[in-house]
Coordinates of C-alpha atoms and ligand atoms in Angstrom, one line a residue:
X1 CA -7.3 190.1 100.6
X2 CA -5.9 193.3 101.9
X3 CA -3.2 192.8 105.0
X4 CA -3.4 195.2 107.3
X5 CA -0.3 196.4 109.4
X6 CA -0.2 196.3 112.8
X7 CA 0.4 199.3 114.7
X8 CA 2.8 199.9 117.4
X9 CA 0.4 199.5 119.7
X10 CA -0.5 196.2 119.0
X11 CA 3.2 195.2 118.5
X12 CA 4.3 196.2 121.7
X13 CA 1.0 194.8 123.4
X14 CA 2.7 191.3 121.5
X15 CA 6.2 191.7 122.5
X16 CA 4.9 192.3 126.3
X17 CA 2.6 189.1 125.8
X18 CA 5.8 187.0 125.0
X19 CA 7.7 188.4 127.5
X20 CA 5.1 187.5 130.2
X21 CA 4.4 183.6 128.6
X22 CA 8.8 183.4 129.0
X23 CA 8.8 184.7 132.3
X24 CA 5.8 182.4 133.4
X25 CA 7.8 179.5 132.2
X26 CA 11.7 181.0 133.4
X27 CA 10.5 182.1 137.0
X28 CA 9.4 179.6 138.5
X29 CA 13.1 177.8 138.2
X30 CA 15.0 180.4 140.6
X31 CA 15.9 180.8 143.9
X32 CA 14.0 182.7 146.2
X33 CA 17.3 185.3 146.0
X34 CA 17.5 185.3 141.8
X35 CA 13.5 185.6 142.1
X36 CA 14.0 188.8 144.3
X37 CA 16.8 190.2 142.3
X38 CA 14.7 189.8 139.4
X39 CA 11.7 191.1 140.2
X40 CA 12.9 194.8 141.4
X41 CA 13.8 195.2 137.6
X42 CA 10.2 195.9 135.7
X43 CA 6.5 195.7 136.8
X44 CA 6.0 193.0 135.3
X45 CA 8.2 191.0 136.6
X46 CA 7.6 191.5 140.1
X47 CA 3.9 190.8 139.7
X48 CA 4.7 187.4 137.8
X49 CA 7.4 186.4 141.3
X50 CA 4.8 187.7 143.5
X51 CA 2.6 185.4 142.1
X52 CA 4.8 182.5 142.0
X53 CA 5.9 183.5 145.7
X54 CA 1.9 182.9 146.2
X55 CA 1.9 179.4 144.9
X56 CA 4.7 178.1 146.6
X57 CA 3.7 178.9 149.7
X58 CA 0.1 177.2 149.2
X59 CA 2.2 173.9 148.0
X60 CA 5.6 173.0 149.7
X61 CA 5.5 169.4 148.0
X62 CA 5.1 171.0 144.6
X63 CA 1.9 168.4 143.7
X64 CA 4.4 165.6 144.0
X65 CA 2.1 164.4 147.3
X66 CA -1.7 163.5 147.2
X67 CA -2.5 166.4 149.0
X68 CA -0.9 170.2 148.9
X69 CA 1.1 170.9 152.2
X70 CA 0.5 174.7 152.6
X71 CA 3.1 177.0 154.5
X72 CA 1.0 178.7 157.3
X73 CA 3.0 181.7 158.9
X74 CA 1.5 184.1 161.7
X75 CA 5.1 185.2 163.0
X76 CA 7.1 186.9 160.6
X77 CA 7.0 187.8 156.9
X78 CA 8.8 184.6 155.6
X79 CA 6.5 182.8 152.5
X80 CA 8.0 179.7 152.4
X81 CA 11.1 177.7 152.5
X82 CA 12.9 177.1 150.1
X83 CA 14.5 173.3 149.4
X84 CA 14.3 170.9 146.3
X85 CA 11.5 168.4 146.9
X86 CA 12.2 164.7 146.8
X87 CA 9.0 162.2 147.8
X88 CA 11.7 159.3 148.2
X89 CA 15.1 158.6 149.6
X90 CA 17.5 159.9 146.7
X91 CA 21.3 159.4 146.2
X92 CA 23.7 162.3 148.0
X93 CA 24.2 165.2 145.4
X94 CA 27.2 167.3 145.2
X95 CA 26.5 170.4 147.0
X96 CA 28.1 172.6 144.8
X97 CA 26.2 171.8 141.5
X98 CA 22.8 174.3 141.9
X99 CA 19.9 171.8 141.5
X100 CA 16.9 173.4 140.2
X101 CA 13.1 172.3 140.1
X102 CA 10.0 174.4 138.6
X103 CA 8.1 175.4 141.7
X104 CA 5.0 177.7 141.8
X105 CA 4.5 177.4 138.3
X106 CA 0.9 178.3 136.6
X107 CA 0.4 175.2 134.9
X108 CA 0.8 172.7 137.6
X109 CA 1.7 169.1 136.4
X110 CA 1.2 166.4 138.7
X111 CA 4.5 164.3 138.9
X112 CA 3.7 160.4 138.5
X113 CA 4.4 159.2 142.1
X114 CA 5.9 155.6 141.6
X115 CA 8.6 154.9 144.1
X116 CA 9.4 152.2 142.2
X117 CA 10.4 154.1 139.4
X118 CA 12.4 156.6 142.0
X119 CA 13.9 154.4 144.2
X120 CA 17.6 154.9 142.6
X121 CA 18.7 151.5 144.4
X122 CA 19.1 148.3 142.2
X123 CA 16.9 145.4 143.7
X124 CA 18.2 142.2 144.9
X125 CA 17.4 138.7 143.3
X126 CA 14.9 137.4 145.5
X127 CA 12.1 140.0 145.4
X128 CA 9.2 138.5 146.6
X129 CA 5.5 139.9 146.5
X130 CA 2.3 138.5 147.3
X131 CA 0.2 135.8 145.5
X132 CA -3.0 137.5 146.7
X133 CA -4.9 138.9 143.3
X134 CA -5.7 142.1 144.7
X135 CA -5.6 143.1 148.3
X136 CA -7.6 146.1 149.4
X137 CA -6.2 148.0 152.2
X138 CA -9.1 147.2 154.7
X139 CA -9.0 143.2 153.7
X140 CA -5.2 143.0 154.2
X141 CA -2.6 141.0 152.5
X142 CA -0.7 138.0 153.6
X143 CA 2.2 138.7 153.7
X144 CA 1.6 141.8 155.8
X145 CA 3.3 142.4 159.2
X146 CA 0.4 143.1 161.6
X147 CA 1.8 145.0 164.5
X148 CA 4.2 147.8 164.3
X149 CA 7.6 146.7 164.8
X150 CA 10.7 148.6 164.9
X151 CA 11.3 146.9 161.2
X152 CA 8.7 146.2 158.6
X153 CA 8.4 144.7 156.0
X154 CA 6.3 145.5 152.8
X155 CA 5.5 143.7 149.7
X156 CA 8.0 145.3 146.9
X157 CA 8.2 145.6 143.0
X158 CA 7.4 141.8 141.9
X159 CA 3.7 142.5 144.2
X160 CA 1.1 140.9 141.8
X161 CA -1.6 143.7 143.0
X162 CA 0.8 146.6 141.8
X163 CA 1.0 149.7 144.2
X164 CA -2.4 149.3 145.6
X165 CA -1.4 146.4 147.9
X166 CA -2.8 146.7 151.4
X167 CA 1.0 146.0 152.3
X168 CA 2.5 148.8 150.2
X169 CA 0.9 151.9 152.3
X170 CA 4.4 153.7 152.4
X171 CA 5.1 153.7 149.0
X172 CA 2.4 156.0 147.9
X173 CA 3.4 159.3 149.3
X174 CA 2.2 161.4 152.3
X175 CA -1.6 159.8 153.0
X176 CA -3.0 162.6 155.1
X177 CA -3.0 166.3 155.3
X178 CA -0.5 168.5 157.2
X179 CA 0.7 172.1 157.2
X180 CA 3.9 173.6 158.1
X181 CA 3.3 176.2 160.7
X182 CA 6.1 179.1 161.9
X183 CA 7.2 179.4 165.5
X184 CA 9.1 182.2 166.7
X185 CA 11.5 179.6 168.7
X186 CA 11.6 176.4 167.1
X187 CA 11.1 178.1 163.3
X188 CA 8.9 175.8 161.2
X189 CA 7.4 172.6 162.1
X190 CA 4.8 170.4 160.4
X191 CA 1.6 170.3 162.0
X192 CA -1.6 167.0 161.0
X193 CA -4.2 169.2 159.0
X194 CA -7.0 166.3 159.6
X195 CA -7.5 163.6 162.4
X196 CA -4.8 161.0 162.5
X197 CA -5.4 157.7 164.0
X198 CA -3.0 155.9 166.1
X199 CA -1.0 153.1 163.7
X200 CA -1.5 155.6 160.4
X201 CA 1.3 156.4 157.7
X202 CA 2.1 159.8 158.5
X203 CA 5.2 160.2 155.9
X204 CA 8.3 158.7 155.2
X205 CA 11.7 160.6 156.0
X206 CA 13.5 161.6 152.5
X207 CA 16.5 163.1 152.0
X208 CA 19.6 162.4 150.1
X209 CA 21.2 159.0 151.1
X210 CA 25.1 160.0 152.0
X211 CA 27.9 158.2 152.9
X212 CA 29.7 158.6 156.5
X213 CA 32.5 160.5 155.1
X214 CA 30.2 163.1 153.8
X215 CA 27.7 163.2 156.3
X216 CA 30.2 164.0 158.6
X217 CA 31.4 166.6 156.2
X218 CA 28.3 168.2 155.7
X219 CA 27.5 168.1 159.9
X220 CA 30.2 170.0 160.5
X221 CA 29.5 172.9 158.4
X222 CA 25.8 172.4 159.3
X223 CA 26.9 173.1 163.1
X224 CA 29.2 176.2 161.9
X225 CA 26.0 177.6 160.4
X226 CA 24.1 177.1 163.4
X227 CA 26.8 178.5 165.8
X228 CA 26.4 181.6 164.1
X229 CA 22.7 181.7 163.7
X230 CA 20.0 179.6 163.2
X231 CA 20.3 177.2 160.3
X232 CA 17.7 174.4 160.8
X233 CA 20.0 171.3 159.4
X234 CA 17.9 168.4 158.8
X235 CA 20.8 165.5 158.8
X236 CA 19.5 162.0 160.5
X237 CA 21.6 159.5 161.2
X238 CA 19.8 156.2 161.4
X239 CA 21.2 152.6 162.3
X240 CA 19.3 149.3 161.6
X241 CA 20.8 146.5 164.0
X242 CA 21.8 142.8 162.4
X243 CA 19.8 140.3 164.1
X244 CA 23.3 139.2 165.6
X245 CA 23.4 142.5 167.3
X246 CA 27.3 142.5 166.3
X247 CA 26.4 144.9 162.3
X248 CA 24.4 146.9 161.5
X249 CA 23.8 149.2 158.3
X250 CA 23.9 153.2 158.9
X251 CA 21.9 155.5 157.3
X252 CA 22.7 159.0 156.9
X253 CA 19.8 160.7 155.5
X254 CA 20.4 164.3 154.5
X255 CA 16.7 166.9 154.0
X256 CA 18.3 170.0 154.5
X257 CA 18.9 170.6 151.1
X258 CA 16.8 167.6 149.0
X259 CA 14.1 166.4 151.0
X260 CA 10.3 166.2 151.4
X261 CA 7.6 167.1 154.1
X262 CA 9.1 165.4 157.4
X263 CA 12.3 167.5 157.0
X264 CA 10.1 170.3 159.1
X265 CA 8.9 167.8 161.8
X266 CA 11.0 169.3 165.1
X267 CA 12.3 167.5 168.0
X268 CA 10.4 166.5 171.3
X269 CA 12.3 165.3 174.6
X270 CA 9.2 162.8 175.1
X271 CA 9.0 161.0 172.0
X272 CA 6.1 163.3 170.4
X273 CA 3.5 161.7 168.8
X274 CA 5.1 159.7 165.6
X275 CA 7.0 156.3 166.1
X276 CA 9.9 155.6 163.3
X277 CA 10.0 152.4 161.9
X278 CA 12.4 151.3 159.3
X279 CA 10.2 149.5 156.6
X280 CA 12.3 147.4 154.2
X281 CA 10.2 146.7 150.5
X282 CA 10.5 143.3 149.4
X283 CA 13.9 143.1 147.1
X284 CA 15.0 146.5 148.1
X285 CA 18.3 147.0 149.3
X286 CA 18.3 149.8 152.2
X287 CA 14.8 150.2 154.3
X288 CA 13.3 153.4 154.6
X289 CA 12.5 155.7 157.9
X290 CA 8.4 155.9 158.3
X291 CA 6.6 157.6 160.9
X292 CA 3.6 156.7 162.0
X293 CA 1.3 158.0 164.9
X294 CA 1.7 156.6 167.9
X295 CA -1.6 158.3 169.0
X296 CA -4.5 159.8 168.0
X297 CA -3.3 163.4 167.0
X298 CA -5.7 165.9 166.3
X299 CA -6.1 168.3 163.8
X300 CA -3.9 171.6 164.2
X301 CA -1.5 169.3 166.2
X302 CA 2.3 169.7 165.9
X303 CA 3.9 166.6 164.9
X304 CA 7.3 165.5 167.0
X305 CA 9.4 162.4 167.7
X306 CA 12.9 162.4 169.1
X307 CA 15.4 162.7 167.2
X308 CA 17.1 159.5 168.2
X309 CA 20.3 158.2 169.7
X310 CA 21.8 161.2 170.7
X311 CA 24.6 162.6 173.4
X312 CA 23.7 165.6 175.3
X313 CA 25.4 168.4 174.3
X314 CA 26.0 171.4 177.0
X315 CA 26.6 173.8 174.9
X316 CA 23.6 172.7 172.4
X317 CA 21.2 174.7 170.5
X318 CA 18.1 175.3 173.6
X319 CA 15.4 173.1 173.1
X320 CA 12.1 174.4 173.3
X321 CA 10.0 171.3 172.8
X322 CA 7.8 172.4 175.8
X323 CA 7.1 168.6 177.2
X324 CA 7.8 168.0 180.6
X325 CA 10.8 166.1 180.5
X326 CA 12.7 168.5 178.6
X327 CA 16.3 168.5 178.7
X328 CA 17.1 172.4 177.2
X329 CA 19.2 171.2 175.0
X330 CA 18.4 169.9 172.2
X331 CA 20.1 166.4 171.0
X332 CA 22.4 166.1 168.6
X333 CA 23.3 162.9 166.8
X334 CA 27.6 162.2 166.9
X335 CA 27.8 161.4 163.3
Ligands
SAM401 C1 14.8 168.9 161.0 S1 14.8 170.6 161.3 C2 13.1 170.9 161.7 C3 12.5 172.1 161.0 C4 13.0 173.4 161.4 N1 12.3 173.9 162.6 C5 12.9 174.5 160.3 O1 12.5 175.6 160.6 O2 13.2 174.2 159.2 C6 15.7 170.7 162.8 C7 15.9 172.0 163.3 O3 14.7 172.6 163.9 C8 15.0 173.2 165.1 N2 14.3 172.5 166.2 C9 13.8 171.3 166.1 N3 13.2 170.9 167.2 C10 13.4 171.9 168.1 C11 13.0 172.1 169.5 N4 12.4 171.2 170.2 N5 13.4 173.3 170.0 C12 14.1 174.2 169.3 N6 14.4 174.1 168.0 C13 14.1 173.0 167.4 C14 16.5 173.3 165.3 O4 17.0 174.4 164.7 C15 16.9 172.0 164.5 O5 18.3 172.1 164.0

């Protein structure tokens, strides 16, 4: 059979065709600042980032929740933000070592969500889950606290119905649809894309779990950056009181760099419309911060709560929360 040669033509066309495949698969690993840098250098290039700038903005979970959380922005030219998404609590990672994740790829594979395979915390002996064989969300499960408490407890890893349990409903990801809308004052805040009812899983708060010594590390220069500026630092300090009232186990979750959805939820001087509640899985070791509505909240509705124990500060960032309790200032935790 006679081989024919190809002509330049066709070999360039070939060499461009590679080119493009690498860069789909390379691009969508960089920083919004590499991604820029990048694209000014060839036409090709910049229409592969714009397109990957395109896809982030439609997903800020990267498909690791049930539903995408688009990036809606009316105020300024800003896309999206850019952070390393985590759908559970994960362990504090040096700040200087650059963490990257594929985001805004073309070929979008859906992570497995297990948070029992992420949850980086060793269980303790007595894990408990229930003897029920398989409890549907709207029959319930025994073991199942009823009522909202501040604590809750869920069933954990050793649950005989698996992650389906009625009693597992925070362990599956962010349940209902939301969007994360710009303000010109309070910058980005996440807003309920459907009808929430009063009582529902809303999402829980994750973030890298830090000790004291570096969460006050990492506050400090968090409150540098925001003397100077805005930098929207996403550091929660949590406490979980001992029944004795005398201990109690602290919890200093960090979003601002790791984190997922509920690091854009802002601050409201009346509470807003999420509780928090500290639900502890049977046989886990530390609990983890849910919100859930406190109220019906419709659809397009911002999404607040108050960000906790906090000293007023007079020379605070202003709070523009709008409610009419507002204190102007808005709180700030003394970590
Ligand atoms: C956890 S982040 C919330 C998301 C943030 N708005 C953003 O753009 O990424 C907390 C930061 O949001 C801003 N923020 C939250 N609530 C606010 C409020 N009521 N008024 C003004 N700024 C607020 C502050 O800059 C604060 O440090």
């Amino acid at each position: 059979m006679e081989k024919r040669c190809r002509t330049n033509e066709e070999e360039s066309e070939s060499h461009e065709r590679a080119v493009f495949e690498c860069a789909e698969l390379i691009l969508p690993w960089l920083h919004p600042t590499e991604l820029a840098s990048i694209s000014s250098t060839c036409k090709t290039l910049n229409h592969i980032s714009k397109s990957i700038n395109a896809r982030r903005s439609c997903d800020a979970s990267r498909a690791f929740e049930n539903f995408p959380t688009p990036f809606v922005n009316t105020v300024d030219d800003q896309p999206y933000v850019y952070f390393i998404y985590t759908p559970t609590q994960t362990l504090g990672v040096d700040p200087s070592s650059r963490v990257r994740q594929n985001w805004g790829s073309k070929h979008i594979v859906r992570p497995v969500f297990c948070s029992d395979l992420t949850d980086p915390f060793p269980w303790v002996e007595d894990a408990c889950g229930c003897d029920c064989e398989s409890c549907a969300e709207d029959l319930g499960c025994p073991c199942s606290t009823q009522n909202l408490s501040e604590l809750t407890r869920e069933c954990g890893l050793s649950c005989r119905c698996g992650l389906e349990c009625g009693n597992r409903s925070t362990q599956r990801g962010v349940s209902v649809r939301l969007k994360i809308v710009k303000n010109r004052r309070k910058g980005w805040g996440l807003h309920a894309d459907q009808l929430i009812r009063r009582g529902q899983f809303v999402c829980e708060y994750a973030g890298e779990l830090l000790t004291t010594k570096e969460a006050r590390r990492r506050q400090q220069i968090y409150d540098e950056l925001a003397s100077g500026g805005r930098f929207p630092s996403a550091l929660l300090v949590v406490r979980e009181h001992l029944p004795s009232g005398k201990a109690c186990i602290r919890l200093n979750i960090d979003a601002t760099r790791i984190g997922n959805v509920a690091r854009f939820i802002n601050h409201s001087c009346d509470g807003g419309n999420l509780s928090t509640v500290l639900v502890r899985s049977s046989g886990a070791l530390l609990p983890r911060l849910c919100f859930f509505a406190s109220r019906d909240i419709q659809q397009g509705e911002e999404l607040a709560f108050s960000y906790g124990d906090t000293r007023l500060r007079s020379k605070g960032l202003h709070c523009y929360c709008g409610s009419s309790c507002c204190f102007g200032v808005l709180p700030s935790e003394h970590t």
